[in-house]
Amino acid sequence: MAVKPTPASRPSSPYLDRVLLSLPNPRRLPNRIWPDDDNHRHRHDASSSSSSSSAVATSVPCASSPFCEDAPPPPPVKLSHPLLRALESSGGPATPPFSQTLAQLIVSGLALHRLAAGRAIKALCACPSSVPLAVSLFSGVDDPDAFLSNIILRSYISFSRPDQALAFFRRHALPSRVFPNHFTFPLLAKLFSELGRAEDGWSVHSLAARLGFESDLYVRNSLIHMYSSLGDVDSARKLFDLDLDSDFVTWNSMIDGYVKNGMVDAARRLFDDMSERDIITWNVMIAGHAGVGDMDAAKDLFIKMPERDVVSWNTLIDGYARKHETGVARELFDVMPIKNMVSWNVVLALYARIKNYRECLKLFDSMTATADAKPNEATFVSVLTACACLGDLARGKWVHSLMKNSSGAIQPDVLLSTALLNMYSKCGDMHSAKEIFDSMEEHSVATWNSMIIGYGLHGNGEKALELFMKMEKEGPRPNEATFVCVLSACAHGGMVLEGWWCFDRMIHFHKIEPKVDHFGCLMDLLSRAGFLKVSEKLVQGMPVEPVPALWGALVSACKTHCDLHLGEVIGKKLIDMEPQDIGPYILLSNIYAAKGRWDDVEKVRKMMEKKGLRKGTGISLVGIDDHVVDHNISVGKKSVVFSMLSEMGMSIKSSCTGTKRRAPARSKKMAAALGVATVVLLCLTVVPSHAALQVGFYSGKCNGTDVEATIKSIVAARFARDRSIVPALLRLQFHDCFVRGCDASILLDGSGTEKTARPNLSVRGYDLIDQAKAALESKCAGVVSCADIIVVATRDAVVLGGGTQYTYAVQTGRRDGNISLASDATRNLPGDSFSASQAIAAFRAKGLSASDTVLLLGGHTVGLTHCSFILNRLYNYNGSGKPDPAMDPAFVAMLKSRCPQTSTVDNTVLLDHGTPTTVDNSYYKQLLARRGVLKVDQNIASDAATNATVRALAGGSSSFPALFGGAMVRMGGIQVLTGTQGQIRKSCRVVKK
């Protein structure tokens, strides 16, 4: 029976009395945790040792065992106990020392002490997998207290396992009669709010009030948050209005409660009543206005904020993103001072949501090129969605490789795995999609749907149907979207009976009411099979109003199956339904044309002209190695393309005259012709398009002086006496374009400028640019930019160094920039030890492809580098004290002779030891022979994503000049300043001289 303490023995209070009375066996409480002196501990240890020795020879009475119900109070424990110290230094629950120490705690009986058990339970709760062991340890503790139960509750909640937290509370904490403290109630409030258990939440509040904890500020704030999360704003407001102390958390919790429940006006009134606000208050109120779409009010608050953090920016950007105001959201994103992962993900998700997939991928490339942000699971969901919708399998595989090489930082959940599976299935790689599907431990409905539609889109309706039947047996219950996928798969596979069966099963077995999408799929199935009359009756008998798209699909099917009468009837009906839609007119015109009714065709055309309807030009996008070719080419180029296409068309037509047996040959010729057309388009659109850029920009602008000829003569004279000017200018242009764009900023002198950056130590050729600039300034002052001199001089040097076949046209019209910092060079230039994926990301951020990465890295490294860049690789790679094992030993020895480890002179080293002054493909051959000087170059030779390109370039010497020329031209289009941007510097070394 518990003894109520007297005032003489210790302080008394109603709370302390209730605590002591609630204990089941207070006499077993140790009278102290730390003994008064070490002598007491030694005497107790000796006594315990004697008892233990006698226990070996005789039977031990229950009273002397710490595990018996009637055992005496356990001995006091000190924090300096060897086992507790060993537990602290063991390294965590996943290590063998921890397991050994924990076993000794249990065997010795120390695990019965709350102090020792608390240390062990706290360590176990740091890892989700070991929390059940902590619960077992809790169950063995005599008279566990709130501290121990709070640790376990907090761990379950923090690991997003509220159900297990509730189970522990009911099965262990309550039966042990653990008396709650002021830390327990906030945990319970959070638990029941997450589970949506309003009645249990009320009980927690009632208990807190009875025990006197309602006035505790921490408890009260938690209860306000709980009621708000459960939708009971009135109860939250009653707590808020109590005449008790409040802090910023109290006010913020109430404002957040109003916002969460859509009561933004009430939240704003409370916000305006506050005499002082912290940054969280402002952020919550901005989120409230943004959540209801009132972006004017949100922006007004954002402007008035005394200080802003990254959450403030993210909240405003997210608000504009929700309203699809892409321009404003992107503008805010670009100017925000600090970006975190949420910032990037909001804009990436926005581009994916509005189906601007290419901008989504471009932004992702920019993100991966910066060291500040590391992609997480949400990032990859948006990027993989973009890859899937663009059908960009190569990019999708690269993104997948980034996920796998994240060193465990990316743990794919169901959503991310489904996005990855969806990417592979939409891109046609069903084998990889199946591998992802089979490797998933859990499948959502969306996962099954993605696999089913993947099989259907690629003509494998049988597998789609098999998977659907497997889903019915093993997976979650199919939803409406599932049947859209199944019916679409049946339509693509011509499986009419199976489609009817699925439609019937959806209605009668799964009790799903068919929507317009389901009728559309079924009508498509019937129309493809030629059942046009049945399709018409199906549309007419639909319980919902048929949309025009259904009738349009039926008209198209009528034309395909030559049922022109039905097509004409439905086509006229469609025109009546949507007189301003050009589609029905085109369909009806095509039907008349198929019947030879040219007068009627002309009537339809005149109707279109009278109503001002005009059909947009069809566009075909052709993707070649990350470059998309569209119809936006100049008139001159169009004439060339159309001429070539006309000739190819005549050839195709002439090849089609013959028997049906010649169809395969015709198909091959058609494919070849289309391939040639694609290459022609690619070649014609390889030059970047800028408003003021054009070939021959300076013609007639320099007082009769041929600008490009002047530059070429200076380069040729230098090349005659110093062939190393070729790699020097290549590196000069490369470094200039990658830092701030092709704006000649690299030439600027001054403290902390780009020229002083460590990556630029081996850049040369400044004097040649100065010489050309001086020559041109004497002819026409302030006309030719330093940026154009770099590009033209580099082109001429490359032509001289690579032979006559190495010719390409560069556009001029650039202007000079005036910002160039060493920090920009360090941040933007590819690192000398970059992995292949990092290098590709850096190049893609500049609008260049993976093949451009290989071409430009291999091409621009025909120059020099300093020993300081490679010393670690030669002498202490990754701290091993040895050279990089990826390097050829003989090559290492040769480099060491040039770069002694103890030398005080930073010598230079040739990067291309084959033909160092010639722009050719010899460097790729050296990379395959493990003779790459920089780690980044060796990485592109060994990485699976780039190895094939390196090998192709190493073996195809004749194609390298043209390929490299195209890459140089594309690089010359990075962030070009033209028109009214930038300036024409009088001196390339300084601004405004």
Coordinates of N, CA and C in Angstrom, one line a residue, residues 35-203:
P35 N 24.4 6.8 -5.1 CA 24.8 6.6 -3.6 C 25.5 7.9 -3.1
D36 N 25.5 7.9 -1.8 CA 26.1 9.1 -1.1 C 27.7 9.1 -1.4
D37 N 28.3 8.0 -1.4 CA 29.7 7.9 -1.7 C 30.1 6.6 -2.3
D38 N 31.3 6.5 -2.8 CA 31.7 5.3 -3.5 C 31.9 4.2 -2.5
N39 N 32.1 4.4 -1.2 CA 32.3 3.3 -0.3 C 31.0 2.6 -0.1
H40 N 29.9 3.3 -0.2 CA 28.6 2.6 -0.1 C 28.4 1.7 -1.3
R41 N 28.8 2.2 -2.5 CA 28.7 1.3 -3.7 C 29.6 0.1 -3.5
H42 N 30.8 0.3 -3.1 CA 31.7 -0.9 -2.9 C 31.2 -1.9 -1.9
R43 N 30.6 -1.4 -0.8 CA 30.1 -2.3 0.2 C 28.9 -3.1 -0.4
H44 N 28.1 -2.4 -1.2 CA 26.9 -3.1 -1.8 C 27.4 -4.1 -2.8
D45 N 28.4 -3.7 -3.6 CA 28.9 -4.6 -4.6 C 29.5 -5.9 -4.0
A46 N 30.2 -5.7 -2.9 CA 30.8 -6.9 -2.2 C 29.7 -7.8 -1.7
S47 N 28.6 -7.2 -1.1 CA 27.5 -8.0 -0.6 C 26.9 -8.7 -1.7
S48 N 26.6 -8.1 -2.8 CA 26.0 -8.7 -4.0 C 26.8 -9.8 -4.5
S49 N 28.2 -9.6 -4.5 CA 29.1 -10.6 -5.0 C 29.1 -11.9 -4.1
S50 N 29.0 -11.6 -2.8 CA 28.9 -12.8 -1.9 C 27.6 -13.6 -2.1
S51 N 26.5 -12.8 -2.3 CA 25.3 -13.5 -2.5 C 25.3 -14.3 -3.8
S52 N 25.9 -13.8 -4.8 CA 26.0 -14.5 -6.1 C 26.8 -15.7 -5.9
S53 N 27.9 -15.7 -5.2 CA 28.7 -16.8 -5.1 C 28.0 -18.0 -4.3
S54 N 27.3 -17.6 -3.3 CA 26.5 -18.7 -2.6 C 25.4 -19.2 -3.4
A55 N 24.9 -18.4 -4.3 CA 23.8 -18.9 -5.2 C 24.2 -20.0 -6.1
V56 N 25.5 -20.1 -6.4 CA 26.0 -21.1 -7.3 C 25.8 -22.5 -6.6
A57 N 26.1 -22.5 -5.3 CA 26.1 -23.8 -4.6 C 24.7 -24.2 -4.1
T58 N 23.9 -23.2 -3.8 CA 22.6 -23.5 -3.2 C 21.5 -23.0 -4.0
S59 N 20.3 -23.4 -3.8 CA 19.1 -22.8 -4.5 C 18.9 -21.4 -4.0
V60 N 18.6 -20.5 -4.9 CA 18.4 -19.1 -4.6 C 17.0 -18.8 -4.2
P61 N 16.7 -18.3 -3.1 CA 15.3 -18.0 -2.7 C 14.8 -16.9 -3.6
C62 N 13.5 -16.8 -3.9 CA 13.0 -15.8 -4.8 C 13.3 -14.4 -4.4
A63 N 13.3 -14.2 -3.1 CA 13.5 -12.8 -2.6 C 14.8 -12.3 -2.9
S64 N 15.8 -13.1 -3.2 CA 17.1 -12.6 -3.6 C 17.3 -12.4 -5.0
S65 N 16.3 -12.8 -5.9 CA 16.5 -12.6 -7.3 C 15.8 -11.4 -7.8
P66 N 16.4 -10.6 -8.6 CA 15.8 -9.3 -9.1 C 14.6 -9.6 -10.0
F67 N 14.4 -10.8 -10.5 CA 13.3 -11.1 -11.4 C 12.1 -11.6 -10.7
C68 N 12.1 -11.7 -9.3 CA 11.0 -12.2 -8.6 C 10.1 -11.1 -8.2
E69 N 8.8 -11.4 -8.1 CA 7.8 -10.4 -7.7 C 8.1 -9.8 -6.4
D70 N 8.5 -10.6 -5.4 CA 8.7 -10.1 -4.0 C 10.2 -9.7 -3.8
A71 N 10.9 -9.5 -4.8 CA 12.4 -9.1 -4.7 C 12.5 -7.8 -3.9
P72 N 13.6 -7.6 -3.2 CA 13.8 -6.3 -2.6 C 14.1 -5.3 -3.6
P73 N 14.1 -4.0 -3.2 CA 14.4 -2.9 -4.2 C 15.7 -3.1 -4.8
P74 N 15.8 -2.9 -6.1 CA 17.1 -3.0 -6.8 C 18.1 -2.0 -6.3
P75 N 19.3 -2.4 -6.4 CA 20.4 -1.5 -5.9 C 20.5 -0.2 -6.7
P76 N 21.0 0.8 -6.1 CA 21.1 2.1 -6.9 C 22.1 1.9 -8.0
V77 N 21.9 2.7 -9.1 CA 22.7 2.7 -10.2 C 23.3 4.1 -10.5
K78 N 24.6 4.1 -10.8 CA 25.3 5.4 -11.1 C 25.5 5.5 -12.6
L79 N 25.5 6.7 -13.1 CA 25.7 6.9 -14.5 C 27.1 6.5 -15.0
S80 N 28.0 6.5 -14.0 CA 29.4 6.0 -14.3 C 29.6 4.5 -14.3
H81 N 28.5 3.8 -14.2 CA 28.6 2.3 -14.2 C 29.2 1.9 -15.5
P82 N 30.1 0.9 -15.5 CA 30.8 0.5 -16.7 C 29.9 0.1 -17.8
L83 N 28.8 -0.6 -17.5 CA 27.9 -1.0 -18.6 C 27.2 0.1 -19.2
L84 N 26.8 1.1 -18.4 CA 26.2 2.3 -19.0 C 27.1 3.1 -19.9
R85 N 28.4 3.2 -19.4 CA 29.4 3.8 -20.3 C 29.6 3.1 -21.6
A86 N 29.7 1.8 -21.4 CA 29.8 0.9 -22.6 C 28.7 1.1 -23.6
L87 N 27.5 1.2 -23.0 CA 26.3 1.4 -23.9 C 26.3 2.7 -24.7
E88 N 26.8 3.8 -24.0 CA 26.9 5.1 -24.6 C 27.9 5.1 -25.8
S89 N 29.0 4.3 -25.6 CA 30.1 4.3 -26.6 C 30.0 3.2 -27.6
S90 N 28.9 2.4 -27.6 CA 28.9 1.2 -28.4 C 28.6 1.5 -29.9
G91 N 28.1 2.7 -30.3 CA 27.9 3.0 -31.7 C 26.5 2.7 -32.2
G92 N 25.5 2.4 -31.3 CA 24.1 2.3 -31.8 C 23.7 0.9 -31.9
P93 N 22.4 0.7 -32.0 CA 21.8 -0.6 -31.9 C 22.1 -1.6 -33.0
A94 N 22.7 -1.1 -34.1 CA 23.0 -2.0 -35.2 C 24.4 -2.6 -35.1
T95 N 25.1 -2.2 -34.0 CA 26.5 -2.7 -33.9 C 26.6 -3.9 -32.9
P96 N 27.5 -4.8 -33.1 CA 27.7 -5.9 -32.1 C 28.0 -5.5 -30.7
P97 N 28.9 -4.5 -30.5 CA 29.1 -4.1 -29.1 C 27.9 -3.7 -28.3
F98 N 27.0 -3.0 -29.0 CA 25.7 -2.6 -28.4 C 24.9 -3.8 -28.0
S99 N 24.8 -4.8 -28.9 CA 24.0 -6.0 -28.5 C 24.7 -6.7 -27.4
Q100 N 26.0 -6.8 -27.3 CA 26.7 -7.5 -26.2 C 26.4 -6.8 -24.9
T101 N 26.5 -5.4 -24.9 CA 26.3 -4.7 -23.7 C 24.9 -4.8 -23.2
L102 N 23.9 -4.7 -24.2 CA 22.5 -4.9 -23.8 C 22.2 -6.2 -23.2
A103 N 22.9 -7.3 -23.7 CA 22.7 -8.6 -23.1 C 23.2 -8.6 -21.7
Q104 N 24.3 -8.0 -21.4 CA 24.9 -8.0 -20.1 C 24.0 -7.2 -19.1
L105 N 23.4 -6.1 -19.7 CA 22.4 -5.3 -18.8 C 21.3 -6.2 -18.4
I106 N 20.7 -7.0 -19.3 CA 19.6 -7.9 -19.0 C 20.0 -9.0 -18.1
V107 N 21.1 -9.7 -18.4 CA 21.5 -10.8 -17.5 C 21.8 -10.3 -16.1
S108 N 22.5 -9.2 -16.0 CA 22.9 -8.7 -14.7 C 21.7 -8.1 -13.9
G109 N 20.6 -7.9 -14.5 CA 19.4 -7.4 -13.8 C 19.4 -5.9 -13.8
L110 N 20.4 -5.2 -14.4 CA 20.4 -3.8 -14.4 C 19.3 -3.2 -15.3
A111 N 18.8 -4.0 -16.3 CA 17.7 -3.6 -17.1 C 16.4 -3.3 -16.4
L112 N 16.4 -3.8 -15.1 CA 15.2 -3.5 -14.3 C 15.2 -2.1 -13.8
H113 N 16.3 -1.5 -13.8 CA 16.4 -0.1 -13.3 C 15.9 0.9 -14.4
R114 N 15.1 1.9 -13.9 CA 14.6 2.8 -14.9 C 15.8 3.6 -15.6
L115 N 16.8 3.9 -14.8 CA 17.9 4.7 -15.3 C 18.6 3.9 -16.4
A116 N 19.0 2.7 -16.1 CA 19.7 1.9 -17.1 C 18.8 1.5 -18.3
A117 N 17.5 1.2 -18.0 CA 16.6 0.9 -19.1 C 16.3 2.1 -20.0
G118 N 16.3 3.3 -19.3 CA 16.0 4.5 -20.1 C 17.2 4.7 -21.1
R119 N 18.4 4.5 -20.7 CA 19.5 4.7 -21.6 C 19.4 3.7 -22.8
A120 N 19.1 2.4 -22.5 CA 19.0 1.4 -23.5 C 17.8 1.7 -24.4
I121 N 16.7 2.0 -23.9 CA 15.5 2.3 -24.7 C 15.7 3.5 -25.6
K122 N 16.4 4.5 -25.1 CA 16.6 5.7 -25.9 C 17.5 5.4 -27.1
A123 N 18.5 4.5 -26.9 CA 19.4 4.1 -28.0 C 18.6 3.3 -29.0
L124 N 17.8 2.4 -28.5 CA 17.1 1.5 -29.4 C 16.1 2.2 -30.2
C125 N 15.5 3.3 -29.7 CA 14.5 4.1 -30.4 C 15.0 5.0 -31.4
A126 N 16.4 5.0 -31.6 CA 17.0 5.8 -32.6 C 16.8 5.2 -34.0
C127 N 16.5 3.9 -34.0 CA 16.4 3.2 -35.3 C 15.1 2.5 -35.4
P128 N 14.3 2.7 -36.5 CA 13.0 2.1 -36.6 C 12.9 0.6 -36.3
S129 N 13.9 -0.1 -36.8 CA 13.9 -1.6 -36.7 C 14.1 -2.1 -35.3
S130 N 14.6 -1.3 -34.4 CA 14.9 -1.8 -33.0 C 13.9 -1.2 -32.0
V131 N 12.9 -0.5 -32.5 CA 11.9 0.0 -31.5 C 11.1 -1.2 -30.9
P132 N 10.7 -2.2 -31.6 CA 10.1 -3.3 -30.9 C 10.9 -3.9 -29.8
L133 N 12.2 -4.0 -29.9 CA 13.1 -4.4 -28.8 C 13.0 -3.5 -27.6
A134 N 12.9 -2.2 -27.9 CA 12.7 -1.2 -26.8 C 11.4 -1.4 -26.1
V135 N 10.4 -1.8 -26.8 CA 9.1 -2.1 -26.2 C 9.2 -3.3 -25.3
S136 N 9.9 -4.3 -25.7 CA 10.1 -5.5 -24.9 C 10.9 -5.2 -23.6
L137 N 11.9 -4.3 -23.8 CA 12.7 -3.9 -22.6 C 11.8 -3.1 -21.6
F138 N 10.9 -2.3 -22.2 CA 10.0 -1.5 -21.4 C 9.1 -2.4 -20.6
S139 N 8.6 -3.5 -21.2 CA 7.7 -4.4 -20.5 C 8.4 -5.1 -19.3
G140 N 9.7 -5.2 -19.3 CA 10.4 -5.9 -18.2 C 10.8 -4.9 -17.1
V141 N 10.6 -3.6 -17.3 CA 11.1 -2.7 -16.2 C 10.1 -2.6 -15.1
D142 N 10.6 -2.6 -13.9 CA 9.7 -2.5 -12.7 C 9.2 -1.0 -12.6
D143 N 8.0 -0.8 -12.6 CA 7.4 0.5 -12.4 C 7.9 1.5 -13.4
P144 N 7.7 1.3 -14.7 CA 8.2 2.2 -15.7 C 7.5 3.6 -15.5
D145 N 8.2 4.6 -15.9 CA 7.7 6.0 -15.7 C 7.4 6.6 -17.1
A146 N 6.9 7.8 -17.0 CA 6.5 8.5 -18.3 C 7.7 8.8 -19.2
F147 N 8.8 9.0 -18.6 CA 10.0 9.2 -19.4 C 10.2 8.1 -20.4
L148 N 10.1 6.8 -19.9 CA 10.4 5.7 -20.8 C 9.3 5.6 -21.9
S149 N 8.0 5.7 -21.5 CA 6.9 5.6 -22.4 C 6.9 6.7 -23.4
N150 N 7.3 7.9 -23.0 CA 7.4 9.0 -23.9 C 8.4 8.8 -25.0
I151 N 9.6 8.2 -24.7 CA 10.6 7.9 -25.6 C 10.1 7.0 -26.8
I152 N 9.3 6.0 -26.4 CA 8.8 5.0 -27.4 C 7.7 5.7 -28.2
L153 N 6.8 6.4 -27.5 CA 5.7 7.1 -28.3 C 6.3 8.1 -29.3
R154 N 7.3 8.8 -28.8 CA 7.9 9.8 -29.7 C 8.6 9.2 -30.9
S155 N 9.2 8.1 -30.7 CA 9.9 7.4 -31.8 C 8.9 6.9 -32.9
Y156 N 7.9 6.2 -32.4 CA 6.9 5.7 -33.3 C 6.2 6.9 -34.1
I157 N 6.0 8.0 -33.5 CA 5.3 9.1 -34.2 C 6.3 9.7 -35.2
S158 N 7.6 9.9 -34.8 CA 8.6 10.5 -35.7 C 8.9 9.6 -36.9
F159 N 8.7 8.3 -36.7 CA 8.9 7.3 -37.8 C 7.6 7.1 -38.6
S160 N 6.6 7.9 -38.4 CA 5.4 7.8 -39.1 C 4.7 6.5 -39.0
R161 N 4.6 6.0 -37.7 CA 4.0 4.8 -37.4 C 3.0 5.0 -36.3
P162 N 1.9 5.8 -36.5 CA 1.0 6.1 -35.5 C 0.2 4.9 -35.0
D163 N -0.1 4.0 -35.9 CA -0.9 2.8 -35.4 C -0.1 2.0 -34.4
Q164 N 1.2 1.9 -34.6 CA 2.0 1.1 -33.6 C 2.2 1.9 -32.3
A165 N 2.2 3.2 -32.5 CA 2.3 4.0 -31.2 C 1.0 3.8 -30.4
L166 N -0.1 3.8 -31.1 CA -1.4 3.6 -30.3 C -1.4 2.2 -29.7
A167 N -0.9 1.2 -30.4 CA -0.9 -0.2 -29.9 C 0.0 -0.2 -28.7
F168 N 1.2 0.4 -28.7 CA 2.0 0.4 -27.5 C 1.4 1.1 -26.3
F169 N 0.7 2.2 -26.6 CA 0.1 3.0 -25.5 C -1.0 2.1 -24.8
R170 N -1.8 1.4 -25.6 CA -2.9 0.6 -25.1 C -2.4 -0.7 -24.4
R171 N -1.4 -1.3 -25.0 CA -1.0 -2.7 -24.5 C 0.1 -2.6 -23.5
H172 N 0.8 -1.5 -23.4 CA 1.9 -1.5 -22.5 C 1.9 -0.3 -21.5
A173 N 1.7 0.9 -22.0 CA 1.8 2.0 -21.1 C 0.6 2.1 -20.2
L174 N -0.6 1.9 -20.7 CA -1.8 1.9 -19.8 C -1.8 0.7 -18.8
P175 N -1.6 -0.5 -19.2 CA -1.5 -1.6 -18.2 C -0.4 -1.4 -17.2
S176 N 0.6 -0.7 -17.5 CA 1.7 -0.5 -16.5 C 1.4 0.6 -15.6
R177 N 0.2 1.3 -15.8 CA -0.2 2.4 -14.9 C 0.9 3.5 -14.9
V178 N 1.4 3.8 -16.1 CA 2.3 4.9 -16.2 C 1.6 6.2 -16.0
F179 N 2.1 7.0 -15.1 CA 1.4 8.3 -14.9 C 1.9 9.3 -15.9
P180 N 1.1 10.0 -16.6 CA 1.5 10.9 -17.6 C 2.1 12.2 -17.0
N181 N 3.0 12.8 -17.8 CA 3.6 14.1 -17.4 C 3.3 15.1 -18.5
H182 N 3.8 16.3 -18.4 CA 3.5 17.4 -19.4 C 4.1 17.1 -20.7
F183 N 5.0 16.1 -20.9 CA 5.5 15.8 -22.2 C 4.6 14.7 -22.8
T184 N 3.8 14.0 -22.0 CA 3.0 12.9 -22.6 C 1.8 13.4 -23.4
F185 N 1.2 14.4 -22.8 CA -0.1 14.9 -23.5 C 0.2 15.5 -24.9
P186 N 1.2 16.3 -25.1 CA 1.5 16.7 -26.5 C 1.7 15.5 -27.5
L187 N 2.4 14.5 -27.0 CA 2.6 13.3 -27.8 C 1.2 12.6 -28.2
L188 N 0.4 12.5 -27.2 CA -0.9 11.8 -27.4 C -1.8 12.7 -28.3
A189 N -1.7 14.0 -28.1 CA -2.5 14.9 -28.9 C -2.1 14.8 -30.4
K190 N -0.8 14.8 -30.6 CA -0.3 14.6 -32.0 C -0.7 13.3 -32.6
L191 N -0.6 12.2 -31.7 CA -0.9 10.9 -32.2 C -2.4 10.8 -32.6
F192 N -3.3 11.3 -31.8 CA -4.7 11.2 -32.1 C -5.1 12.1 -33.3
S193 N -4.4 13.2 -33.4 CA -4.7 14.1 -34.6 C -4.3 13.4 -35.9
E194 N -3.1 12.7 -35.8 CA -2.7 12.1 -37.1 C -3.6 10.9 -37.4
L195 N -4.1 10.2 -36.4 CA -5.0 9.1 -36.6 C -6.5 9.5 -36.9
G196 N -6.8 10.8 -36.6 CA -8.1 11.3 -36.8 C -9.1 10.8 -35.8
R197 N -8.6 10.5 -34.6 CA -9.5 9.9 -33.5 C -9.9 11.0 -32.6
A198 N -11.1 11.6 -33.0 CA -11.5 12.8 -32.2 C -11.9 12.5 -30.8
E199 N -12.6 11.3 -30.6 CA -13.1 11.0 -29.3 C -11.9 10.7 -28.3
D200 N -10.9 10.0 -28.8 CA -9.7 9.8 -28.0 C -9.0 11.2 -27.7
G201 N -9.0 12.1 -28.7 CA -8.5 13.4 -28.4 C -9.2 14.2 -27.3
W202 N -10.5 14.1 -27.3 CA -11.3 14.7 -26.2 C -10.9 14.1 -24.9
S203 N -10.7 12.8 -24.8 CA -10.4 12.1 -23.6 C -9.0 12.6 -23.1

